[in-house]
Amino acid sequence: MTVDQLATHSLILREAGSGLRHGFEKSLERAGRSLSELRIALELGSNEAIKEAVQRGVGVAVLSVLAIQKELKAGSLHALEVKDIHCNRDMFVVQDRRRVAPLPARLFLAFLDSNPVTAS
């Protein structure tokens, strides 16, 4: 699917300010496109609400593949790649500074520090 094809469908998005929504908007911008080119049918506050709306035929949605694994396995949702855009999300490791992390966690954090990933 291309952005042009996506624009022909009613689109269900997360609410403005959500990480997923922000990442999708940035991906559109990198592709030289704008959210205003799309037909936004609904903006909802949870992935579960979005999946329910898609299953009821309200429109299509942009969601993380992790959020729909169960539905993909069950066959109740189908994932399509939008070829024109590539979504990247910033991820953060958080820890309680008052506690000493277990050795596996410290080793993992050391690995992340020595193998930084940069956006292309």
Coordinates of C-alpha atoms in Angstrom, one line a residue:
M1 CA 0.0 0.0 0.0
T2 CA 1.2 3.5 -0.7
V3 CA 0.3 6.8 1.0
D4 CA -1.9 7.7 -2.0
Q5 CA -3.8 4.4 -1.5
L6 CA -4.0 5.0 2.3
A7 CA -5.5 8.4 1.6
T8 CA -8.5 6.7 -0.1
H9 CA -9.5 5.0 3.2
S10 CA -11.0 6.4 6.4
L11 CA -8.2 6.4 8.9
I12 CA -8.3 5.8 12.6
L13 CA -5.5 7.3 14.6
R14 CA -4.3 7.6 18.2
E15 CA -4.9 10.9 19.8
A16 CA -2.7 13.9 19.1
G17 CA 0.3 13.8 21.4
S18 CA 0.6 10.1 21.6
G19 CA 4.0 8.6 20.7
L20 CA 2.6 6.5 17.9
R21 CA 0.8 9.4 16.4
H22 CA 3.9 11.6 16.6
G23 CA 6.0 8.9 14.9
F24 CA 3.5 8.5 12.1
E25 CA 3.3 12.2 11.5
K26 CA 7.1 12.5 11.4
S27 CA 7.3 9.5 9.0
L28 CA 4.8 11.2 6.7
E29 CA 6.8 14.5 6.8
R30 CA 10.0 12.6 5.9
A31 CA 8.1 11.2 2.9
G32 CA 7.1 14.7 1.9
R33 CA 3.5 14.1 2.9
S34 CA 1.1 15.6 5.5
L35 CA -1.5 14.3 7.8
S36 CA -3.9 16.8 6.2
E37 CA -3.8 14.7 3.0
L38 CA -5.5 11.8 4.8
R39 CA -9.1 11.2 5.7
I40 CA -9.1 10.9 9.5
A41 CA -12.3 9.3 10.6
L42 CA -11.6 8.9 14.3
E43 CA -8.9 9.7 16.9
L44 CA -9.0 7.4 19.8
G45 CA -7.1 7.1 23.1
S46 CA -6.2 3.4 23.1
N47 CA -5.0 0.7 20.8
E48 CA -7.8 -1.6 22.0
A49 CA -10.4 1.0 20.9
I50 CA -8.7 1.4 17.6
K51 CA -8.6 -2.3 16.9
E52 CA -12.3 -2.6 17.8
A53 CA -13.2 0.3 15.4
V54 CA -11.2 -1.4 12.6
Q55 CA -12.9 -4.7 13.3
R56 CA -16.3 -2.9 13.1
G57 CA -15.4 -1.5 9.7
V58 CA -15.0 2.1 10.6
G59 CA -11.7 2.4 8.7
V60 CA -8.0 1.4 8.7
A61 CA -5.5 2.2 11.3
V62 CA -1.8 2.7 11.9
L63 CA -0.7 0.6 14.9
S64 CA 2.5 -1.1 16.1
V65 CA 2.8 -4.7 15.0
L66 CA 3.4 -5.5 18.6
A67 CA -0.1 -4.1 19.5
I68 CA -1.8 -6.5 17.0
Q69 CA 0.1 -9.7 17.3
K70 CA -2.8 -11.6 18.9
E71 CA -5.3 -10.4 16.2
L72 CA -2.8 -11.2 13.4
K73 CA -2.4 -14.7 14.8
A74 CA -6.2 -15.1 15.1
G75 CA -6.7 -13.7 11.6
S76 CA -9.1 -11.0 12.8
L77 CA -6.8 -8.2 11.5
H78 CA -4.5 -8.0 8.5
A79 CA -1.3 -5.9 8.4
L80 CA -0.3 -4.0 5.3
E81 CA 3.0 -2.2 4.8
V82 CA 2.8 1.4 3.7
K83 CA 5.7 1.5 1.3
D84 CA 6.3 5.3 1.1
I85 CA 6.9 5.7 4.9
H86 CA 9.1 4.2 7.5
C87 CA 8.2 4.6 11.1
N88 CA 10.9 4.8 13.8
R89 CA 10.1 5.3 17.4
D90 CA 12.4 6.6 20.2
M91 CA 12.7 4.0 22.9
F92 CA 14.1 4.7 26.4
V93 CA 15.4 2.3 29.0
V94 CA 14.2 3.4 32.4
Q95 CA 15.3 2.1 35.8
D96 CA 15.0 2.9 39.5
R97 CA 18.2 4.8 40.4
R98 CA 17.7 3.8 44.0
R99 CA 18.3 0.1 43.2
V100 CA 21.2 -1.8 41.8
A101 CA 20.2 -3.4 38.6
P102 CA 20.8 -7.2 38.3
L103 CA 23.9 -8.3 36.4
P104 CA 21.9 -9.2 33.2
A105 CA 20.3 -5.8 33.1
R106 CA 23.7 -4.1 33.6
L107 CA 25.2 -6.1 30.8
F108 CA 22.4 -5.2 28.5
L109 CA 22.7 -1.5 29.3
A110 CA 26.5 -1.7 28.7
F111 CA 25.7 -3.4 25.3
L112 CA 23.3 -0.6 24.4
D113 CA 25.9 2.1 25.4
S114 CA 28.6 0.5 23.3
N115 CA 26.3 -0.1 20.3
P116 CA 24.3 3.1 19.7
V117 CA 21.7 3.2 16.9
T118 CA 21.3 6.4 15.0
A119 CA 18.4 7.4 12.8
S120 CA 19.2 7.3 9.1

